[in-house]
XYZ file of C-alpha atoms in Angstrom:
610
model
C 174.130 70.178 79.773
C 171.114 72.492 79.698
C 170.502 71.773 76.001
C 169.952 68.100 76.707
C 172.978 66.785 74.759
C 173.553 63.255 76.046
C 176.610 61.127 75.317
C 176.987 57.394 74.666
C 177.280 56.582 78.377
C 173.637 57.513 78.821
C 172.622 55.059 76.114
C 174.483 52.287 77.900
C 172.619 53.048 81.117
C 169.323 52.536 79.279
C 170.364 49.045 78.228
C 171.257 48.171 81.804
C 167.975 49.539 83.152
C 165.987 47.626 80.560
C 167.749 44.352 81.380
C 166.861 44.756 85.047
C 163.259 45.586 84.147
C 162.794 42.502 81.993
C 164.332 40.245 84.615
C 162.005 41.640 87.278
C 158.913 41.349 85.099
C 159.704 37.712 84.420
C 159.238 36.718 88.064
C 156.226 34.466 88.832
C 153.009 36.037 90.094
C 151.083 34.743 93.146
C 147.492 33.715 92.355
C 145.682 34.009 95.725
C 142.852 36.468 96.311
C 142.865 37.017 100.090
C 143.229 40.515 101.663
C 146.870 39.673 102.381
C 147.359 38.634 98.763
C 145.863 41.933 97.590
C 148.212 43.895 99.829
C 151.235 41.920 98.610
C 150.113 42.320 95.002
C 149.844 46.103 95.317
C 153.262 46.316 96.958
C 154.764 44.377 94.055
C 152.936 46.543 91.535
C 154.259 49.683 93.194
C 157.881 48.507 93.017
C 157.690 47.155 89.470
C 155.849 50.107 87.965
C 158.502 52.456 89.324
C 161.310 50.265 87.999
C 159.762 49.603 84.610
C 158.643 53.210 84.314
C 162.177 54.438 84.845
C 163.477 52.198 82.042
C 160.670 53.177 79.667
C 160.987 56.890 80.411
C 164.726 56.894 79.890
C 164.394 55.013 76.606
C 161.551 57.252 75.428
C 163.571 60.360 76.287
C 166.482 59.170 74.188
C 164.135 58.172 71.366
C 162.591 61.661 71.367
C 165.897 63.519 71.575
C 168.007 61.193 69.354
C 165.745 59.808 66.625
C 167.446 56.741 65.109
C 166.324 53.196 64.298
C 168.274 51.983 67.337
C 166.655 54.388 69.807
C 163.226 53.564 68.359
C 163.918 49.861 68.902
C 165.144 50.440 72.456
C 162.121 52.562 73.297
C 159.801 49.941 71.811
C 161.414 47.219 73.931
C 161.214 49.230 77.153
C 157.658 50.283 76.365
C 156.728 46.679 75.630
C 157.978 45.693 79.077
C 155.885 48.246 80.954
C 152.821 47.888 78.710
C 152.880 44.109 79.077
C 153.415 44.364 82.826
C 150.672 46.985 83.225
C 148.295 44.873 81.157
C 149.131 41.868 83.317
C 148.607 43.902 86.486
C 145.256 45.160 85.182
C 144.111 41.581 84.570
C 145.381 40.402 87.950
C 143.608 43.266 89.721
C 140.283 41.827 88.569
C 140.659 38.775 90.764
C 140.344 40.968 93.861
C 136.966 42.476 92.927
C 135.197 40.544 95.721
C 138.078 40.683 98.211
C 137.576 42.775 101.338
C 140.203 45.510 101.041
C 140.546 49.063 102.323
C 139.126 51.991 100.340
C 142.654 53.044 99.381
C 143.494 49.565 98.127
C 140.193 49.338 96.250
C 140.942 52.566 94.400
C 144.435 51.356 93.503
C 142.995 48.149 92.076
C 140.414 50.028 90.005
C 142.957 52.517 88.670
C 145.174 49.657 87.568
C 142.353 48.355 85.406
C 141.630 51.705 83.741
C 144.991 53.461 83.593
C 146.306 52.183 80.266
C 146.232 54.085 76.993
C 147.488 51.035 75.118
C 146.872 47.469 76.271
C 148.985 44.667 74.838
C 147.497 41.490 73.339
C 148.210 38.294 75.252
C 150.348 36.843 72.462
C 153.940 38.054 73.139
C 154.654 38.361 69.408
C 151.622 40.571 68.919
C 152.541 42.614 71.988
C 156.005 43.183 70.523
C 154.479 44.129 67.171
C 152.141 46.624 68.818
C 154.888 48.463 70.706
C 157.190 48.422 67.668
C 154.436 49.993 65.544
C 153.729 52.591 68.235
C 157.386 53.636 68.468
C 157.710 53.642 64.699
C 154.701 55.903 64.147
C 155.962 58.462 66.646
C 159.412 58.316 65.080
C 157.931 58.794 61.613
C 156.145 61.897 62.843
C 159.321 63.235 64.454
C 161.307 62.734 61.237
C 158.517 64.148 59.096
C 159.446 66.846 56.578
C 157.853 68.399 53.537
C 160.113 68.778 50.522
C 158.649 71.370 48.112
C 158.959 70.497 44.417
C 162.571 70.651 43.313
C 163.873 70.787 46.891
C 165.687 68.178 48.961
C 167.919 67.751 51.993
C 168.339 70.931 54.029
C 165.749 72.693 51.883
C 162.986 70.414 53.183
C 160.720 71.831 55.868
C 160.116 70.289 59.305
C 157.130 71.049 61.512
C 158.884 74.072 63.052
C 159.481 75.641 59.646
C 155.948 74.857 58.470
C 154.511 76.288 61.686
C 156.451 79.508 61.105
C 155.043 79.862 57.606
C 151.485 79.276 58.807
C 152.012 81.845 61.545
C 153.616 84.620 59.535
C 152.709 84.398 55.865
C 149.719 86.223 54.415
C 150.140 84.737 50.938
C 147.219 82.305 50.525
C 149.074 80.215 47.936
C 152.137 79.818 50.172
C 149.886 78.998 53.137
C 147.998 76.359 51.191
C 151.197 74.758 49.875
C 152.774 74.630 53.344
C 149.598 73.287 54.959
C 149.124 70.573 52.343
C 152.850 69.793 52.354
C 152.961 69.007 56.054
C 149.904 66.770 55.755
C 151.805 64.496 53.353
C 153.669 63.064 56.369
C 150.488 61.355 57.545
C 150.038 59.213 54.445
C 152.796 56.635 55.150
C 151.529 56.226 58.718
C 148.054 55.004 57.737
C 148.955 51.355 57.111
C 150.634 51.065 60.521
C 147.740 52.876 62.175
C 145.203 50.396 60.820
C 147.214 47.542 62.304
C 147.748 49.488 65.519
C 143.982 49.797 65.963
C 143.531 46.036 65.497
C 146.221 45.130 68.025
C 145.367 47.731 70.659
C 141.716 46.681 70.518
C 142.783 43.084 71.131
C 144.635 44.247 74.219
C 141.675 46.303 75.459
C 139.348 43.322 75.122
C 141.619 41.229 77.351
C 140.805 43.776 80.096
C 137.066 43.527 79.573
C 136.618 46.655 77.446
C 134.840 46.647 74.112
C 137.705 48.533 72.459
C 140.514 50.988 73.171
C 138.205 54.008 73.062
C 135.930 52.487 75.700
C 139.031 51.825 77.805
C 140.040 55.492 77.562
C 136.548 56.722 78.498
C 136.409 54.324 81.441
C 138.996 56.179 83.522
C 136.918 59.175 84.617
C 135.152 57.837 87.708
C 131.943 57.463 85.707
C 130.569 55.071 83.069
C 132.148 55.473 79.628
C 128.879 56.587 77.999
C 128.266 59.099 80.794
C 131.668 60.632 80.124
C 130.832 61.126 76.446
C 127.577 62.846 77.464
C 129.500 65.058 79.901
C 131.675 66.361 77.079
C 128.562 67.157 75.041
C 127.058 69.027 78.018
C 130.157 71.152 78.510
C 130.407 71.942 74.791
C 126.766 73.020 74.718
C 127.565 75.668 77.344
C 130.170 77.269 75.066
C 129.101 76.542 71.495
C 127.237 79.881 71.153
C 130.386 81.731 72.195
C 132.454 79.837 69.610
C 129.876 80.520 66.897
C 130.097 84.251 67.614
C 133.893 84.161 67.330
C 133.843 82.032 64.160
C 131.331 84.341 62.448
C 133.399 87.429 63.227
C 136.733 85.865 62.191
C 135.286 84.539 58.935
C 134.092 88.033 57.978
C 137.486 89.574 58.694
C 139.310 86.884 56.727
C 136.931 87.396 53.818
C 137.786 91.097 53.910
C 141.482 90.139 53.723
C 141.461 87.244 51.228
C 138.303 87.808 49.243
C 136.086 85.143 47.722
C 138.259 82.179 48.794
C 136.605 82.694 52.189
C 132.858 82.027 51.916
C 130.360 84.539 53.234
C 128.753 81.712 55.181
C 129.954 78.218 56.042
C 133.393 76.836 56.890
C 136.652 78.781 56.999
C 139.427 77.398 54.749
C 141.762 75.412 56.988
C 145.017 76.974 55.765
C 144.023 80.551 56.658
C 143.741 80.280 60.445
C 147.444 80.474 61.301
C 147.795 76.925 62.608
C 148.262 73.526 60.985
C 145.239 72.041 62.746
C 143.181 75.224 63.323
C 143.415 74.589 67.056
C 144.941 77.991 67.882
C 144.109 81.131 65.898
C 146.448 83.468 67.787
C 148.670 84.055 64.793
C 145.929 85.787 62.810
C 145.253 88.336 65.545
C 146.592 91.207 63.405
C 143.969 90.351 60.777
C 141.033 90.259 63.189
C 142.116 92.736 65.883
C 139.397 95.091 67.089
C 139.684 98.577 65.675
C 139.519 101.863 67.519
C 139.164 102.051 71.276
C 138.400 98.343 71.636
C 141.818 97.445 70.316
C 143.793 100.352 71.719
C 147.018 100.029 73.668
C 147.548 96.338 73.036
C 151.107 95.066 73.133
C 153.119 92.278 71.584
C 154.654 90.092 74.254
C 156.811 88.498 71.564
C 158.271 91.902 70.717
C 158.775 92.738 74.398
C 160.593 89.467 75.078
C 162.932 90.110 72.177
C 163.471 93.751 73.132
C 164.398 92.665 76.653
C 166.776 90.051 75.136
C 165.003 87.239 76.975
C 166.311 83.914 75.677
C 164.817 80.418 75.863
C 166.403 79.559 79.200
C 165.300 82.791 80.828
C 161.734 82.202 79.642
C 161.774 78.931 81.593
C 163.215 80.671 84.673
C 160.470 83.305 84.531
C 157.849 80.544 84.497
C 159.538 78.800 87.423
C 159.477 82.042 89.414
C 155.705 82.215 88.974
C 155.303 78.868 90.711
C 157.781 79.725 93.456
C 155.904 83.000 94.071
C 152.990 80.801 95.172
C 155.156 79.111 97.796
C 156.154 76.029 95.772
C 159.759 74.842 95.910
C 162.122 75.591 92.987
C 162.793 72.907 90.405
C 165.769 70.612 91.094
C 169.221 71.331 89.684
C 168.940 68.294 87.425
C 165.972 69.907 85.644
C 168.293 72.564 84.256
C 171.014 70.058 83.429
C 168.898 67.438 81.663
C 166.035 69.241 79.921
C 166.058 70.052 76.219
C 165.171 73.721 75.706
C 166.188 74.462 72.094
C 166.421 72.374 68.965
C 169.899 70.851 68.534
C 171.679 71.523 65.263
C 173.198 68.073 64.936
C 170.221 65.711 65.007
C 166.492 65.185 64.643
C 164.325 65.439 67.752
C 160.602 65.372 68.498
C 160.043 69.094 69.013
C 156.509 68.733 70.344
C 156.605 70.287 73.826
C 156.295 67.803 76.687
C 156.990 67.495 80.406
C 158.786 64.459 81.820
C 159.058 62.801 85.221
C 161.764 60.280 84.400
C 162.004 58.526 87.782
C 158.504 59.427 89.052
C 160.120 61.376 91.863
C 162.671 64.153 91.263
C 164.120 63.781 87.748
C 161.822 66.370 86.183
C 162.460 67.700 82.670
C 160.837 69.472 79.771
C 161.511 68.859 76.094
C 160.851 71.817 73.807
C 162.321 73.564 70.798
C 161.654 76.959 72.353
C 161.194 80.045 70.209
C 161.095 83.468 71.830
C 157.382 84.045 71.273
C 154.244 84.817 73.217
C 152.927 81.320 72.388
C 155.987 79.510 73.741
C 156.051 81.754 76.831
C 152.585 80.428 77.666
C 153.469 76.854 76.670
C 156.410 76.827 79.092
C 154.077 77.719 81.967
C 151.839 74.862 80.867
C 154.669 72.309 80.795
C 156.042 73.397 84.179
C 152.535 72.934 85.540
C 152.942 69.236 84.755
C 156.330 69.160 86.483
C 155.137 70.820 89.682
C 152.098 68.527 89.744
C 154.330 65.474 89.230
C 156.563 66.405 92.125
C 153.662 67.238 94.454
C 152.355 63.647 94.483
C 155.719 61.857 94.444
C 155.240 60.334 97.934
C 152.038 58.516 96.960
C 151.931 54.881 95.779
C 152.907 54.605 92.106
C 149.332 54.029 90.947
C 148.300 57.372 92.500
C 151.133 59.366 90.907
C 148.945 61.033 88.324
C 146.390 63.795 88.034
C 142.907 63.481 89.516
C 142.002 62.901 85.895
C 144.153 63.651 82.867
C 142.271 66.897 82.267
C 143.473 68.119 85.651
C 147.078 67.559 84.676
C 146.677 69.613 81.513
C 144.704 72.358 83.279
C 147.179 73.248 86.019
C 149.764 74.993 83.852
C 147.073 76.653 81.756
C 145.520 77.976 84.951
C 148.825 79.668 85.708
C 149.051 81.092 82.199
C 145.645 82.750 82.701
C 147.439 84.808 85.334
C 149.852 86.168 82.711
C 147.924 89.436 82.784
C 149.257 92.888 81.854
C 149.517 93.703 85.546
C 151.687 90.629 86.110
C 153.915 91.501 83.154
C 154.435 94.951 84.647
C 155.462 93.388 87.975
C 158.150 91.273 86.332
C 159.374 94.086 84.100
C 158.347 92.798 80.672
C 156.067 95.754 79.941
C 156.221 99.252 81.378
C 152.528 99.955 81.880
C 149.361 97.883 81.828
C 146.958 98.814 79.035
C 143.815 100.584 80.147
C 140.515 98.751 80.391
C 139.633 100.311 77.028
C 141.784 97.623 75.448
C 140.128 94.696 77.214
C 138.302 93.565 74.087
C 141.642 93.286 72.326
C 143.127 91.306 75.187
C 140.093 89.019 75.333
C 140.219 88.546 71.572
C 143.811 87.336 71.860
C 142.830 84.914 74.614
C 139.793 83.660 72.683
C 141.831 82.983 69.560
C 144.044 80.703 71.646
C 141.739 79.080 74.187
C 138.187 79.300 72.861
C 139.150 78.443 69.289
C 140.768 75.276 70.602
C 137.632 73.768 72.142
C 136.030 72.082 69.122
C 139.353 70.646 67.976
C 139.725 69.293 71.505
C 136.627 67.212 70.734
C 137.442 66.207 67.154
C 140.554 64.108 67.768
C 139.006 61.633 70.195
C 135.563 61.704 68.598
C 137.336 60.425 65.492
C 139.437 57.853 67.350
C 136.593 56.523 69.471
C 134.670 55.756 66.267
C 137.787 54.282 64.640
C 138.364 52.010 67.609
C 134.740 50.821 67.766
C 134.614 50.208 64.012
C 132.084 52.913 63.137
C 134.784 54.594 61.044
C 136.495 52.017 58.838
C 139.925 52.462 57.185
C 138.344 53.279 53.835
C 136.661 56.311 55.469
C 139.394 57.541 57.811
C 140.011 60.843 56.045
C 136.435 61.626 55.081
C 135.268 61.061 58.642
C 138.064 63.283 59.982
C 136.937 66.197 57.852
C 133.271 65.547 58.555
C 134.011 65.968 62.262
C 136.141 69.057 61.698
C 133.278 70.580 59.733
C 130.743 69.658 62.417
C 132.671 70.993 65.399
C 135.169 73.545 64.068
C 133.302 74.626 60.921
C 136.533 74.517 58.913
C 137.263 72.720 55.645
C 140.199 72.080 53.301
C 140.429 74.276 50.230
C 140.534 71.224 47.946
C 139.218 67.651 48.283
C 141.089 65.384 50.701
C 140.337 61.838 49.635
C 141.340 58.531 51.166
C 144.755 58.738 49.530
C 145.541 61.074 52.439
C 145.705 60.332 56.156
C 145.364 63.798 57.651
C 144.844 62.625 61.271
C 148.385 61.228 61.109
C 149.760 64.749 60.679
C 148.689 65.563 64.256
C 151.253 64.337 66.792
C 148.773 62.867 69.277
C 147.395 60.371 66.746
C 150.639 58.540 65.844
C 151.792 59.014 69.465
C 148.540 57.428 70.761
C 147.939 60.212 73.277
C 144.284 60.623 74.358
C 143.045 64.110 73.538
C 139.860 64.657 75.539
C 142.151 65.681 78.404
C 142.921 68.904 76.532
C 139.246 69.736 76.096
C 138.652 69.119 79.798
C 141.712 71.209 80.630
C 140.347 74.086 78.578
C 137.205 74.022 80.722
C 138.835 73.287 84.070
C 141.499 75.994 83.822
C 138.842 78.715 83.955
C 137.018 76.971 86.782
C 140.342 76.722 88.664
C 141.234 80.323 87.807
C 137.949 81.701 89.102
C 138.317 79.831 92.396
C 141.992 80.688 92.935
C 141.633 84.365 92.090
C 138.797 84.647 94.594
C 141.069 82.968 97.137
C 143.778 85.487 96.240
C 141.322 88.322 96.921
C 140.895 89.614 93.377
C 137.574 91.404 92.939
C 138.021 92.636 89.365
C 136.979 90.931 86.143
C 138.396 87.438 85.709
C 140.524 88.386 82.718
C 142.419 90.960 84.798
C 143.014 88.746 87.853
C 146.380 87.111 88.569
C 147.381 84.858 91.462
C 151.082 85.735 91.099
C 152.603 86.132 94.561
C 149.562 84.770 96.441
C 150.709 82.186 98.996
C 147.046 81.652 99.978
C 146.132 80.626 96.454
C 149.331 78.577 96.333
C 148.321 76.648 99.445
C 144.968 75.772 97.890
C 146.624 74.719 94.656
C 149.247 72.643 96.454
C 146.616 70.815 98.518
C 144.912 69.654 95.326
C 148.172 68.737 93.587
C 149.310 66.566 96.479
C 146.123 64.463 96.238
C 147.288 63.088 92.879
C 144.860 60.376 91.802
C 144.310 59.105 95.332
C 140.720 60.385 95.361
C 138.008 60.527 92.674
C 138.320 63.702 90.630
C 135.150 65.309 92.046
C 136.910 65.311 95.452
C 139.944 67.045 93.960
C 137.726 69.517 92.099
C 135.890 70.318 95.312
C 139.189 70.872 97.152
C 140.182 73.423 94.520
C 136.862 75.088 93.642
C 134.169 74.042 96.119
C 132.258 72.426 93.210
C 131.909 68.721 92.404
C 130.833 69.089 88.762
C 132.894 70.448 85.884
C 131.395 73.760 84.869
C 132.022 75.835 81.735
C 130.273 78.898 83.175
C 133.613 80.282 84.403
C 134.906 80.342 80.821
C 131.681 81.958 79.641
C 132.022 84.569 82.410
C 135.648 85.261 81.452
C 134.693 85.964 77.836
C 131.289 87.593 78.461
C 132.453 91.125 77.492
C 133.893 89.746 74.247
C 130.718 87.785 73.466
C 128.630 90.963 73.704
C 131.072 92.851 71.474
C 131.256 90.054 68.882
C 127.492 89.806 68.627
C 127.308 93.560 68.090
C 129.936 93.437 65.334
C 128.285 90.452 63.665
C 124.920 92.218 63.694
C 126.469 95.262 62.057
C 128.022 93.048 59.408
C 124.690 91.399 58.667
C 123.019 94.788 58.236
C 125.851 95.949 55.971
C 125.370 92.947 53.683
């Protein structure tokens, strides 16, 4: 069962669970506002969220791993039940704003109001339409394929095949065709997305928010506008570092591809090795430092294949990292119910994700794992979610979440920062750690993955916030998307992308309605976490050579933060982990400081040469 192949009996169990959920949600709701009423309300919320969540998670799992019209409909129905209930609970929580309750109860009530990513309109027909559109858009993405001219059926390319081309090809024409081909899947989604925005905004307004974007920004223990300013502050700490990397990479790509890469200005989007230019790791061979700076580097992908490490063993290696910190192994059901490789007999949503089906012990991941360096790191990231989910399982349902959603994304990435050469030697994947002479090469690899991501981590929600508040209208969706990508990433398409396209729809998180600022925050927080944990583990070397593997002391500190869940404001959780109460990008700047100095030197030489 480790490949996640479920039979018809599992589908029947979903139907049963959904029927119970709907029956429970239909029960009448008390309307008092006394302290006793608040306590009774929260107890009911706890029970119903767990029950409805189980039904929705099971249905969503089947929808993602068996994409059919029926599973989409079932997932939409189960999602409608929990979205409608959560929206109702959020509205009901408001009546206790002046009630004298404990601090714990007050936080639960506030989190109920701000925890939704999609609020349903009051009209049941509109609520049903919203959830049906949401399920349909995600399904459309999962089924998405590009059929090159003259090709059809099995010759069409899914996102995995397109990703492989972007990663491996050095033919600019093939890269451009593949890049543009995948982006055709977004076009049919646009009409549904316009309606989705209208309906989700209606739901947000029923909760007292101006729009869905304001609702998303309101969940960070600070005013929505203050959160937007916080992102700008963090980006300002790292923008010079990104500019140095961009300038260097552009020059190396120009040396490879010639005049199609401008001497100044944006990099063509199809040349950065990734569909969305959010990870430049795949072009490392084109931009690798020469001479001593790049000496003795290694390919983890090649080492994994040479050691005959398969997808399942990659997951077991990641699990052993967490257990080396003193955390308990994953449950047996994780190995029985997860999906690790792409099935041959059906379409699935391959986008990697971590699941907590019953909000207690039924932990899973869903991935179409390839034996690569990138997926090795991604597995650590996804298991970070799973270990976090299990750590807070004894808290009330409302608290079973990260301190903020950036925390949840950061935990696994913090672990992957400890995938150092020294760690790989300890677990037998490489024979010897490269000397410090190769540190620039190692840092370059890390920067192409983590630093290059930062501006894209801002683009997705900057675009959606303005779509939700009406600043960006449907007739400007695509132009505004590329304006933001130019502003933050300094990348551009090689040919005009007019409003006949809907390029945001070709990024999973847009049709799946998944907020994206969490990933930007995670990119910052992981280095802040890493610096604190490696100091706890006793590492005195440079941050990029420190690993917490095997440190029970660091594990204890990590576990203490994980177990807090969302029960305390995130500055309290941050302080428990790092001793700081403000998010701080200086740890990331410190990590990459040697690379920044080297990049600036290379860029200066290039300027003189020109």
